[in-house]
């Protein structure tokens, strides 16, 4: 019964945006073929560049006499909504800026933040130096875009590739840099969006792949140009940075343990429902008891609190700045961060750097052995509620008993400068061609 109630709550939460749009349609008397956008509310630009419409707004170009720059194309430019992926793209662009290039951040969605707002985010949240942040400009794709024949375009998401191709057609056709941070066709079922995402790997690009596990997956899949042996030798791979100034072991004084759950119901790959079911299983089994454990949900502030059983109730955390986010992670006694993807995701790495045991899921080549090779603090489970619960039970017992994992160096880089250092010569060589 508890699981049924949970599923009903979750279904309502998941479909709230669709229900809201339907109610707007009924209220305004729109016929089924009339777009909801005509209700007067601004709509995300991605609806205009979706494969269903086959439309990319006409890009107005202005020939520029300035020197070549990097053009970083992002889904949006709203710093308050930046998470690990967009911030990684900004760190990558910052390394390019540090080599003397200006950076134009081009947004597919509106509204677009001002250059000053973005620079403030780069300095305050990402810790970039003012002279590097000062090289960043912002624009939206409806604006007139100043271009130089030597500009290098960087796609960061499969839907930004279509925009980059429009630039390529008018700028000499040099291969663009494609920052690949997940196998994005899996964001969608077998539909038009899946097809659009998977065909981006057939384009003229230089791959820059976040993490060796993901790069190996792409090469093993032989998807698009990754099927070409010569192309596979061009793949540039980096390991994400885990800043030890923020992620480090911290002595905990609290008597009650904290289990931190990365709860993202709107991101299917994060297996929100499986995570909740695993937590509920442990609550009913008596492994998680309210006298010893608090369950914090992080990642989506709108997630309502849930009764897991036996008096265990989740608590949802608000959206935080980076420093507060890191401090929150350090308070945890255990973590649950699921990821149905070849990428580890950042939270398991950050918790491992803090010597906090964390459970995540396996996926194809992201095996238990591969995750243990990264850190003994990362515990893997098959993507099934009972298996997740079994791994989480071990982690909970480790935390209660003060069990320490094998002492091994954590080999991920401390800084983004170190993360990109191995590939930056190749990136700059490509930009200078």
Tab-separated table of C-alpha atoms in Angstrom, residues 196-361:
chain	number	residue	atom	x	y	z
A	196	UNK	CA	18.318	13.457	-33.412
A	197	UNK	CA	20.697	12.826	-30.530
A	198	UNK	CA	22.261	9.696	-31.996
A	199	UNK	CA	22.796	11.246	-35.430
A	200	UNK	CA	24.820	14.097	-33.912
A	201	UNK	CA	27.632	11.561	-33.556
A	202	UNK	CA	27.813	11.382	-37.370
A	203	UNK	CA	28.728	15.075	-37.711
A	204	UNK	CA	32.085	16.761	-38.316
A	205	UNK	CA	33.409	17.188	-34.770
A	206	UNK	CA	36.318	16.636	-32.404
A	207	UNK	CA	35.042	14.686	-29.363
A	208	UNK	CA	35.865	15.942	-25.864
A	209	UNK	CA	34.486	13.310	-23.482
A	210	UNK	CA	33.919	13.682	-19.755
A	211	UNK	CA	35.382	10.570	-18.118
A	212	UNK	CA	37.117	7.461	-19.448
A	213	UNK	CA	34.159	5.164	-18.682
A	214	UNK	CA	31.924	7.222	-20.959
A	215	UNK	CA	34.584	7.399	-23.680
A	216	UNK	CA	35.025	3.615	-23.566
A	217	UNK	CA	31.254	3.165	-23.783
A	218	UNK	CA	31.010	5.425	-26.849
A	219	UNK	CA	33.860	3.618	-28.598
A	220	UNK	CA	32.477	0.180	-27.743
A	221	UNK	CA	29.025	1.181	-28.998
A	222	UNK	CA	30.551	2.101	-32.390
A	223	UNK	CA	27.830	4.709	-32.760
A	224	UNK	CA	28.213	7.263	-35.549
A	225	UNK	CA	31.824	8.199	-36.195
A	226	UNK	CA	32.900	6.266	-33.108
A	227	UNK	CA	32.728	3.251	-35.435
A	228	UNK	CA	35.769	4.611	-37.319
A	229	UNK	CA	39.132	3.485	-35.983
A	230	UNK	CA	40.898	6.688	-37.082
A	231	UNK	CA	38.207	8.808	-35.410
A	232	UNK	CA	38.437	6.847	-32.151
A	233	UNK	CA	42.099	7.812	-31.943
A	234	UNK	CA	41.083	11.497	-31.886
A	235	UNK	CA	38.880	11.166	-28.782
A	236	UNK	CA	39.989	13.567	-26.041
A	237	UNK	CA	39.101	12.355	-22.548
A	238	UNK	CA	39.328	14.141	-19.207
A	239	UNK	CA	38.524	13.176	-15.627
A	240	UNK	CA	36.265	15.621	-13.759
A	241	UNK	CA	37.861	17.618	-10.984
A	242	UNK	CA	36.918	17.079	-7.352
A	243	UNK	CA	38.001	20.192	-5.478
A	244	UNK	CA	39.676	19.076	-2.250
A	245	UNK	CA	39.195	22.559	-0.787
A	246	UNK	CA	35.486	21.692	-0.599
A	247	UNK	CA	35.350	17.897	-0.593
A	248	UNK	CA	37.405	16.368	2.206
A	249	UNK	CA	36.823	14.153	5.275
A	250	UNK	CA	35.235	16.151	8.078
A	251	UNK	CA	34.679	15.021	11.642
A	252	UNK	CA	30.982	14.804	12.465
A	253	UNK	CA	29.634	15.773	15.865
A	254	UNK	CA	25.938	15.008	15.316
A	255	UNK	CA	24.440	11.997	17.071
A	256	UNK	CA	21.937	11.357	14.264
A	257	UNK	CA	23.280	10.089	10.957
A	258	UNK	CA	22.356	11.718	7.642
A	259	UNK	CA	21.670	9.690	4.507
A	260	UNK	CA	21.875	11.993	1.498
A	261	UNK	CA	19.705	10.919	-1.450
A	262	UNK	CA	20.231	12.577	-4.835
A	263	UNK	CA	16.533	12.850	-5.703
A	264	UNK	CA	15.771	13.900	-9.288
A	265	UNK	CA	12.286	12.640	-10.268
A	266	UNK	CA	12.389	14.606	-13.531
A	267	UNK	CA	15.653	12.936	-14.605
A	268	UNK	CA	14.789	9.304	-15.416
A	269	UNK	CA	18.435	8.175	-15.405
A	270	UNK	CA	18.634	9.020	-11.677
A	271	UNK	CA	16.067	6.281	-10.887
A	272	UNK	CA	14.179	8.303	-8.284
A	273	UNK	CA	11.448	5.717	-7.732
A	274	UNK	CA	13.936	2.855	-7.321
A	275	UNK	CA	15.803	4.925	-4.752
A	276	UNK	CA	12.631	5.628	-2.796
A	277	UNK	CA	11.622	1.972	-2.897
A	278	UNK	CA	15.049	0.911	-1.615
A	279	UNK	CA	14.847	3.419	1.237
A	280	UNK	CA	11.339	2.239	2.092
A	281	UNK	CA	12.493	-1.388	2.160
A	282	UNK	CA	15.197	-0.497	4.683
A	283	UNK	CA	12.763	1.549	6.761
A	284	UNK	CA	10.303	-1.348	7.048
A	285	UNK	CA	13.162	-3.761	7.725
A	286	UNK	CA	14.266	-1.596	10.647
A	287	UNK	CA	17.685	-0.814	9.168
A	288	UNK	CA	16.783	2.869	9.005
A	289	UNK	CA	15.202	4.093	12.242
A	290	UNK	CA	14.269	7.710	13.067
A	291	UNK	CA	16.330	7.684	16.266
A	292	UNK	CA	19.495	7.142	14.226
A	293	UNK	CA	18.882	8.416	10.695
A	294	UNK	CA	17.653	11.458	8.794
A	295	UNK	CA	16.978	11.169	5.048
A	296	UNK	CA	17.865	14.321	3.101
A	297	UNK	CA	16.725	14.627	-0.518
A	298	UNK	CA	18.892	16.879	-2.666
A	299	UNK	CA	18.669	17.924	-6.307
A	300	UNK	CA	15.038	18.974	-6.838
A	301	UNK	CA	13.651	21.431	-4.258
A	302	UNK	CA	10.048	20.694	-5.285
A	303	UNK	CA	10.176	17.037	-4.193
A	304	UNK	CA	7.597	16.678	-1.398
A	305	UNK	CA	8.433	14.850	1.836
A	306	UNK	CA	7.619	11.147	1.789
A	307	UNK	CA	6.758	8.726	4.575
A	308	UNK	CA	8.997	5.726	4.004
A	309	UNK	CA	7.531	3.657	6.839
A	310	UNK	CA	8.254	3.031	10.539
A	311	UNK	CA	8.452	6.755	11.264
A	312	UNK	CA	11.120	7.523	8.645
A	313	UNK	CA	10.254	10.635	6.622
A	314	UNK	CA	12.318	12.373	3.968
A	315	UNK	CA	13.328	16.025	4.139
A	316	UNK	CA	13.912	17.980	0.914
A	317	UNK	CA	16.759	20.484	0.804
A	318	UNK	CA	16.561	23.805	-1.068
A	319	UNK	CA	18.745	24.714	-4.034
A	320	UNK	CA	22.147	25.801	-2.720
A	321	UNK	CA	25.218	27.667	-3.815
A	322	UNK	CA	28.333	25.599	-4.368
A	323	UNK	CA	29.923	26.187	-0.951
A	324	UNK	CA	26.712	25.322	0.907
A	325	UNK	CA	26.231	22.283	-1.318
A	326	UNK	CA	29.727	21.007	-0.496
A	327	UNK	CA	29.224	21.651	3.229
A	328	UNK	CA	25.965	19.690	3.082
A	329	UNK	CA	27.705	16.724	1.447
A	330	UNK	CA	30.396	16.693	4.132
A	331	UNK	CA	27.706	16.364	6.837
A	332	UNK	CA	26.400	13.116	5.371
A	333	UNK	CA	27.177	9.737	6.887
A	334	UNK	CA	26.138	7.849	3.742
A	335	UNK	CA	24.969	8.628	0.235
A	336	UNK	CA	22.575	7.270	-2.377
A	337	UNK	CA	23.149	8.629	-5.887
A	338	UNK	CA	21.788	6.463	-8.696
A	339	UNK	CA	22.824	6.868	-12.325
A	340	UNK	CA	21.614	4.641	-15.166
A	341	UNK	CA	24.427	5.816	-17.404
A	342	UNK	CA	28.040	4.963	-18.233
A	343	UNK	CA	29.098	8.143	-16.414
A	344	UNK	CA	29.682	7.977	-12.667
A	345	UNK	CA	28.083	11.410	-12.103
A	346	UNK	CA	29.680	13.865	-9.692
A	347	UNK	CA	28.059	13.173	-6.323
A	348	UNK	CA	29.548	9.661	-5.865
A	349	UNK	CA	32.997	11.095	-6.629
A	350	UNK	CA	32.529	14.013	-4.248
A	351	UNK	CA	31.256	11.807	-1.420
A	352	UNK	CA	34.133	9.378	-1.982
A	353	UNK	CA	36.601	12.261	-1.678
A	354	UNK	CA	35.001	12.986	1.717
A	355	UNK	CA	35.455	9.323	2.790
A	356	UNK	CA	31.676	8.892	2.870
A	357	UNK	CA	30.316	5.546	1.609
A	358	UNK	CA	27.905	5.960	-1.292
A	359	UNK	CA	25.742	3.619	-3.345
A	360	UNK	CA	25.346	4.078	-7.082
A	361	UNK	CA	24.235	1.840	-9.941
